[in-house]
Amino acid sequence: MNKVQIMGTGSYVPPRIVTNDDLSCIVDTSDEWISSRTGIKERRISEGEDTSDMASKAALKALEQSKVKPEEIDLIIVATSTPDNFIPSTACLVQKNILAVNATCFDISAACSGFVYGINIATQFIRTGSVKKVLVIGAETLSKVLNWEDRSTCVLFGDGAAAAVLSESDRESILAICNGSDGSKGQYLVSKAVPVVNPYTDKKDIDVNVNSYVEMNGREIFKFAVKTILQSTEELLEKINCSMDEIKYIVLHQANYRIIEFAAKKLGVSEDKFYVNLDKFGNTSAATIGIALDEMNQKNLLKTGDKILLIGFGGGLTYGGIAIEW
Ligand code: UT7
């Protein structure tokens, strides 16, 4: 089996900062409510850039940092729940934008677990020798599927993208992987696509004006998140035969600071071990873990040999974790 190394990371968020106070001018909310219930202070909102635009910018930064040329990339995987189109895939749009002419491209849909699922898929492709270099991207323009009149969802999310270049190598970065899904709980986080309407359907029963607004049962997701974070952490530590003391950082999907607090308490770990940047970006779904990883990389927080855990959870419902040696 080939070894897999993370060569570099990149991220991009749109320049427009929207604060909690800004949102209190649109919906009946307050900085006090949002900060105390979630930890979020502000988020970035697209002023027109779509998912492929942000994904391409994050990808170019990751390539530059990795010193890998676009034409060396064999595979582009974009994890997104907010693609530009049904067809073509966002990954194909990125390919065109960054001139990764030799890549095979596809999108995956795993909501907030998307970046972790993407790294898992890339790892399997590299391990078997079928490709050498993969660009994994998590990118979302959630602002286009938010109901800006619904205070229970519009305050939580933000737009952004993150990328990582994975390559066949003589050093191993990916120590262990775990994944899972529970489709029976899918109704707790929904953004609908178009209904089936064609000349053969009975249009009377179909609401053709269906929207794609995000609808969420926050409490159920909260419970699922805490359960799967604990489960994934234990599974990863067991697989790599390490104690928590040997883990430098845990990078959770950035949805809510209270989830992080809760997980820290249940695991008996200091909150300092958890990297947090949701105060600045809110929940960017498939992009949060990659944005956090890139920020840590830029800040030089990660030294060669450091062990970190990445753990995602979200719509599907899905979850997944990766143990990495930097
Ligand atoms: O990436 C996908 C993963 N998603 C998540 O991880 C989300 C996990 N869940 C959560 O983070 C939390 O459940 C939320 C932050 C979404 C909600 O927090 P909560 O403590 O569960 O609040 P709640 O939904 O039970 O609402 C409590 C109250 C309600 O008012 P009443 O019925 O008690 O009068 C809401 O109407 O807060 C009200 N409320 C708000 N008030 C001011 C809901 N949203 C707002 C708001 N501003 N933005």
Coordinates of C-alpha atoms and ligand atoms in Angstrom, one line a residue:
M1 CA 0.0 0.0 0.0
N2 CA 1.3 3.5 -0.8
K3 CA 1.8 6.1 1.9
V4 CA -0.1 9.3 1.7
Q5 CA 1.2 12.7 2.7
I6 CA -0.6 16.0 3.1
M7 CA 1.6 18.3 1.0
G8 CA -0.1 21.6 1.7
T9 CA -3.3 23.5 2.4
G10 CA -5.1 26.6 1.3
S11 CA -8.3 28.4 2.0
Y12 CA -10.4 31.3 0.8
V13 CA -13.3 33.2 2.4
P14 CA -15.2 36.1 0.8
P15 CA -14.2 39.6 2.0
R16 CA -17.6 40.7 3.2
I17 CA -17.8 40.4 7.0
V18 CA -21.3 40.1 8.5
T19 CA -21.4 40.6 12.3
N20 CA -24.1 39.4 14.7
D21 CA -25.2 43.1 15.0
D22 CA -25.5 43.3 11.2
L23 CA -27.9 40.3 11.4
S24 CA -29.9 41.8 14.1
C25 CA -30.9 44.5 11.6
I26 CA -32.4 41.7 9.3
V27 CA -34.0 39.2 11.8
D28 CA -35.2 39.3 15.4
T29 CA -31.9 38.3 17.0
S30 CA -29.0 39.7 19.0
D31 CA -25.3 39.4 19.4
E32 CA -26.0 38.2 23.0
W33 CA -28.2 35.3 21.8
I34 CA -25.9 34.2 18.9
S35 CA -22.6 34.5 20.9
S36 CA -23.9 32.8 24.0
R37 CA -25.7 29.9 22.2
T38 CA -23.1 29.3 19.5
G39 CA -19.8 31.2 20.0
I40 CA -20.2 32.8 16.6
K41 CA -19.4 36.5 16.3
E42 CA -19.2 37.0 12.6
R43 CA -19.2 35.2 9.3
R44 CA -18.1 35.8 5.7
I45 CA -20.9 36.1 3.1
S46 CA -20.5 36.0 -0.6
E47 CA -21.3 39.1 -2.6
G48 CA -21.7 37.0 -5.8
E49 CA -18.8 34.5 -5.9
D50 CA -20.2 31.0 -6.3
T51 CA -18.8 27.7 -4.8
S52 CA -16.5 27.0 -7.7
D53 CA -15.0 30.5 -7.5
M54 CA -14.1 30.1 -3.9
A55 CA -13.0 26.5 -4.3
S56 CA -10.6 27.5 -7.2
K57 CA -9.0 30.2 -5.1
A58 CA -8.5 27.9 -2.1
A59 CA -7.1 25.2 -4.5
L60 CA -4.6 27.6 -6.1
K61 CA -3.3 28.5 -2.6
A62 CA -3.0 24.8 -1.6
L63 CA -1.1 24.1 -4.8
E64 CA 1.3 27.0 -4.3
Q65 CA 2.0 26.0 -0.7
S66 CA 2.5 22.4 -1.8
K67 CA 4.8 23.4 -4.7
V68 CA 2.6 21.2 -7.0
K69 CA 1.7 22.3 -10.5
P70 CA -2.0 22.1 -11.5
E71 CA -1.2 19.7 -14.3
E72 CA 0.3 17.2 -11.8
I73 CA -3.1 16.7 -10.1
D74 CA -4.7 13.4 -11.1
L75 CA -7.9 13.8 -9.2
I76 CA -10.1 16.7 -7.9
I77 CA -12.7 15.9 -5.3
V78 CA -15.0 18.7 -4.2
A79 CA -17.1 18.2 -1.1
T80 CA -20.1 20.5 -1.3
S81 CA -23.8 20.7 -0.5
T82 CA -24.1 24.0 -2.5
P83 CA -22.7 23.3 -6.0
D84 CA -22.9 25.9 -8.7
N85 CA -25.0 23.5 -10.8
F86 CA -26.4 20.0 -11.0
I87 CA -24.2 19.6 -14.1
P88 CA -21.3 20.2 -14.5
S89 CA -19.8 19.3 -11.2
T90 CA -18.1 21.9 -9.1
A91 CA -14.9 19.8 -9.4
C92 CA -15.0 20.1 -13.2
L93 CA -15.5 23.9 -12.9
V94 CA -12.4 24.0 -10.6
Q95 CA -10.5 22.0 -13.1
K96 CA -11.2 24.5 -15.9
N97 CA -10.4 27.5 -13.6
I98 CA -7.0 26.2 -12.4
L99 CA -6.0 24.4 -15.6
A100 CA -5.6 21.0 -13.9
V101 CA -5.9 19.4 -17.3
N102 CA -4.9 15.9 -16.3
A103 CA -7.3 15.5 -13.5
T104 CA -10.4 13.3 -13.1
C105 CA -13.1 15.3 -11.3
F106 CA -16.1 14.7 -9.2
D107 CA -18.2 16.1 -6.3
I108 CA -19.2 14.4 -3.2
S109 CA -22.2 15.1 -1.0
A110 CA -21.6 14.5 2.7
A111 CA -22.6 17.9 4.1
C112 CA -20.4 19.0 7.0
S113 CA -18.4 15.7 7.0
G114 CA -17.4 16.3 3.4
F115 CA -13.8 17.4 3.9
V116 CA -13.1 14.3 6.0
Y117 CA -14.9 12.0 3.6
G118 CA -12.9 13.6 0.7
I119 CA -9.6 13.0 2.5
N120 CA -10.7 9.4 3.1
I121 CA -11.6 8.9 -0.6
A122 CA -8.3 10.5 -1.8
T123 CA -6.3 8.3 0.6
Q124 CA -7.9 5.1 -0.8
F125 CA -7.1 6.2 -4.4
I126 CA -3.5 6.9 -3.5
R127 CA -3.0 3.8 -1.4
T128 CA -4.0 1.5 -4.2
G129 CA -1.7 3.3 -6.6
S130 CA -4.4 4.4 -9.0
V131 CA -3.4 8.0 -8.7
K132 CA -0.5 10.0 -7.2
K133 CA -1.7 13.5 -6.4
V134 CA -5.2 14.6 -5.3
L135 CA -6.7 17.9 -4.6
V136 CA -9.4 17.7 -1.9
I137 CA -11.7 20.7 -1.5
G138 CA -14.5 21.6 0.8
A139 CA -16.4 24.6 -0.4
E140 CA -19.8 26.1 0.3
T141 CA -22.0 29.1 -0.6
L142 CA -24.5 28.4 2.1
S143 CA -25.8 32.0 1.9
K144 CA -27.7 31.0 -1.3
V145 CA -29.7 28.3 0.5
L146 CA -30.4 30.1 3.7
N147 CA -33.8 31.6 4.5
W148 CA -32.7 35.1 5.5
E149 CA -36.1 35.5 7.4
D150 CA -35.4 32.4 9.6
R151 CA -33.4 33.5 12.6
S152 CA -32.9 29.9 13.8
T153 CA -30.7 29.0 10.7
C154 CA -29.5 32.2 9.0
V155 CA -27.3 33.3 11.9
L156 CA -25.4 30.0 12.0
F157 CA -23.8 29.6 8.6
G158 CA -21.1 31.3 6.4
D159 CA -19.5 30.9 3.0
G160 CA -15.9 29.7 2.3
A161 CA -13.6 27.1 0.9
A162 CA -10.6 25.1 1.8
A163 CA -8.3 22.7 0.0
A164 CA -5.5 20.2 0.7
V165 CA -3.1 18.5 -1.7
L166 CA -2.5 14.8 -0.9
S167 CA 0.3 12.9 -2.5
E168 CA 1.9 9.5 -2.7
S169 CA 5.0 9.8 -0.5
D170 CA 7.6 8.0 1.5
R171 CA 6.1 9.6 4.7
E172 CA 2.7 8.7 6.1
S173 CA 0.3 11.5 7.2
I174 CA -2.9 9.5 7.4
L175 CA -2.7 7.3 10.4
A176 CA -6.3 6.2 10.7
I177 CA -9.8 6.8 9.3
C178 CA -13.3 6.2 10.6
N179 CA -16.6 7.0 9.0
G180 CA -20.3 6.5 9.3
S181 CA -23.7 7.6 8.3
D182 CA -27.3 7.3 9.6
G183 CA -29.7 8.0 6.8
S184 CA -32.7 7.3 9.1
K185 CA -32.0 10.7 10.7
G186 CA -31.7 12.6 7.4
Q187 CA -34.8 14.7 8.1
Y188 CA -33.0 16.6 10.8
L189 CA -31.0 18.7 8.3
V190 CA -32.5 19.2 4.9
S191 CA -31.9 21.4 1.8
K192 CA -34.2 20.2 -0.9
A193 CA -33.5 19.8 -4.6
V194 CA -36.2 20.1 -7.3
P195 CA -39.3 17.9 -7.2
V196 CA -40.1 15.4 -9.9
V197 CA -42.4 17.2 -12.4
N198 CA -42.6 15.9 -15.9
P199 CA -45.4 15.2 -18.4
Y200 CA -46.1 11.9 -16.7
T201 CA -46.5 13.1 -13.1
D202 CA -49.7 14.3 -11.4
K203 CA -48.8 17.9 -10.9
K204 CA -51.8 18.5 -8.6
D205 CA -50.0 16.8 -5.7
I206 CA -46.7 18.5 -6.3
D207 CA -45.5 21.8 -4.9
V208 CA -43.5 23.1 -7.8
N209 CA -42.5 26.2 -5.8
V210 CA -40.3 24.2 -3.4
N211 CA -37.2 26.1 -2.2
S212 CA -33.8 24.8 -1.1
Y213 CA -33.7 26.6 2.2
V214 CA -31.8 24.9 5.0
E215 CA -34.1 23.4 7.6
M216 CA -32.6 22.0 10.8
N217 CA -33.5 20.4 14.0
G218 CA -30.6 21.8 16.0
R219 CA -31.1 19.8 19.1
E220 CA -31.1 16.5 17.3
I221 CA -28.0 17.4 15.4
F222 CA -26.4 18.5 18.7
K223 CA -27.0 15.1 20.2
F224 CA -25.7 13.3 17.1
A225 CA -22.6 15.5 17.1
V226 CA -21.6 14.9 20.7
K227 CA -22.3 11.1 20.3
T228 CA -20.2 10.7 17.1
I229 CA -17.4 13.0 18.3
L230 CA -16.9 10.7 21.3
Q231 CA -17.2 7.6 19.3
S232 CA -14.8 8.8 16.5
T233 CA -12.2 10.0 19.0
E234 CA -12.2 6.7 20.8
E235 CA -12.0 4.7 17.6
L236 CA -9.2 6.8 16.2
L237 CA -7.1 6.7 19.4
E238 CA -7.6 2.9 19.5
K239 CA -6.6 2.5 15.9
I240 CA -3.4 4.5 16.3
N241 CA -2.7 3.0 19.7
C242 CA -2.2 6.5 21.3
S243 CA -3.5 8.2 24.4
M244 CA -5.1 11.6 24.3
D245 CA -1.9 13.1 25.8
E246 CA -0.1 12.3 22.5
I247 CA -2.7 14.3 20.5
K248 CA -1.6 17.9 19.9
Y249 CA -5.0 19.2 18.5
I250 CA -8.5 18.1 17.8
V251 CA -10.1 19.9 14.9
L252 CA -13.9 19.5 15.1
H253 CA -16.4 20.6 12.5
Q254 CA -17.0 24.2 13.5
A255 CA -20.7 24.4 14.2
N256 CA -21.2 25.5 17.8
Y257 CA -18.8 26.3 20.6
R258 CA -21.2 24.5 23.0
I259 CA -20.7 21.2 21.1
I260 CA -16.9 21.7 21.6
E261 CA -17.3 22.5 25.3
F262 CA -19.6 19.4 25.7
A263 CA -17.2 17.1 23.9
A264 CA -14.2 18.4 25.9
K265 CA -16.0 17.8 29.1
K266 CA -17.2 14.3 28.2
L267 CA -13.7 13.3 27.0
G268 CA -12.1 14.8 30.0
V269 CA -9.8 17.0 27.8
S270 CA -8.9 20.6 28.1
E271 CA -10.8 22.9 25.7
D272 CA -7.3 24.2 24.7
K273 CA -6.8 21.0 22.7
F274 CA -9.6 22.0 20.4
Y275 CA -8.8 24.5 17.6
V276 CA -11.6 27.0 17.3
N277 CA -12.3 29.6 14.7
L278 CA -16.1 29.5 14.4
D279 CA -16.2 32.9 16.0
K280 CA -14.9 34.4 12.8
F281 CA -16.4 32.2 10.1
G282 CA -19.5 30.5 11.5
N283 CA -20.4 27.1 10.1
T284 CA -19.1 26.8 6.6
S285 CA -20.2 23.1 6.4
A286 CA -17.8 21.1 4.3
A287 CA -15.2 23.9 4.5
T288 CA -14.8 24.4 8.3
I289 CA -12.2 21.7 9.0
G290 CA -10.1 22.6 6.0
I291 CA -10.2 26.3 6.8
A292 CA -9.2 25.6 10.4
L293 CA -6.4 23.3 9.3
D294 CA -5.1 25.9 6.8
E295 CA -5.2 28.6 9.5
M296 CA -3.3 26.4 11.9
N297 CA -0.8 25.7 9.1
Q298 CA -0.4 29.4 8.3
K299 CA 0.1 30.2 12.0
N300 CA 2.8 27.6 12.2
L301 CA 1.0 25.7 15.0
L302 CA 1.7 22.3 13.4
K303 CA 5.2 20.8 13.6
T304 CA 6.4 17.7 11.8
G305 CA 5.4 14.7 13.8
D306 CA 2.4 16.4 15.6
K307 CA -0.6 14.1 15.8
I308 CA -4.0 15.7 15.3
L309 CA -7.6 14.4 14.9
L310 CA -10.0 15.9 12.4
I311 CA -13.7 15.1 13.1
G312 CA -16.7 16.1 11.1
F313 CA -20.4 15.5 11.6
G314 CA -23.6 16.8 9.9
G315 CA -26.3 16.4 7.3
G316 CA -27.1 12.9 6.1
L317 CA -26.6 12.4 8.9
T318 CA -22.9 11.7 8.4
Y319 CA -19.7 11.7 10.5
G320 CA -16.1 10.9 10.0
G321 CA -12.7 11.3 11.5
I322 CA -9.0 11.2 10.4
A323 CA -5.9 10.8 12.6
I324 CA -3.1 12.7 11.0
E325 CA 0.6 12.9 11.6
W326 CA 1.8 16.3 10.3
Ligands
UT7_1 O1 -23.3 21.8 10.5 C1 -24.5 21.2 10.7 C2 -24.5 20.8 12.1 N1 -25.4 21.6 12.9 C3 -25.2 21.8 14.1 O2 -24.2 21.2 14.7 C4 -26.2 22.5 14.9 C5 -26.3 21.9 16.3 N2 -27.3 22.6 17.1 C6 -27.0 23.8 17.7 O3 -26.0 24.4 17.5 C7 -28.1 24.5 18.5 O4 -29.2 23.5 18.7 C8 -28.7 25.8 17.9 C9 -27.6 26.9 18.0 C10 -29.0 25.6 16.4 C11 -29.9 26.2 18.7 O5 -29.6 26.4 20.0 P1 -30.7 25.8 21.1 O6 -30.1 26.2 22.4 O7 -31.0 24.4 20.8 O8 -31.9 26.8 20.9 P2 -33.4 26.4 20.4 O9 -33.4 26.0 19.0 O10 -34.0 25.4 21.4 O11 -34.2 27.8 20.6 C12 -34.3 28.4 21.9 C13 -35.0 29.7 21.8 C14 -36.3 29.6 21.0 O12 -37.3 30.5 21.6 P3 -38.4 29.9 22.6 O13 -39.2 28.9 21.8 O14 -37.6 29.3 23.7 O15 -39.1 31.1 22.9 C15 -36.0 30.1 19.6 O16 -37.1 30.6 18.9 O17 -34.2 30.6 21.0 C16 -35.0 31.2 19.9 N3 -34.1 31.5 18.8 C17 -33.5 32.7 18.7 N4 -33.5 33.8 19.4 C18 -32.8 34.8 19.1 C19 -33.7 30.6 17.8 N5 -32.8 31.3 17.1 C20 -32.7 32.5 17.6 C21 -31.9 33.6 17.2 N6 -32.0 34.8 18.0 N7 -31.0 33.6 16.1

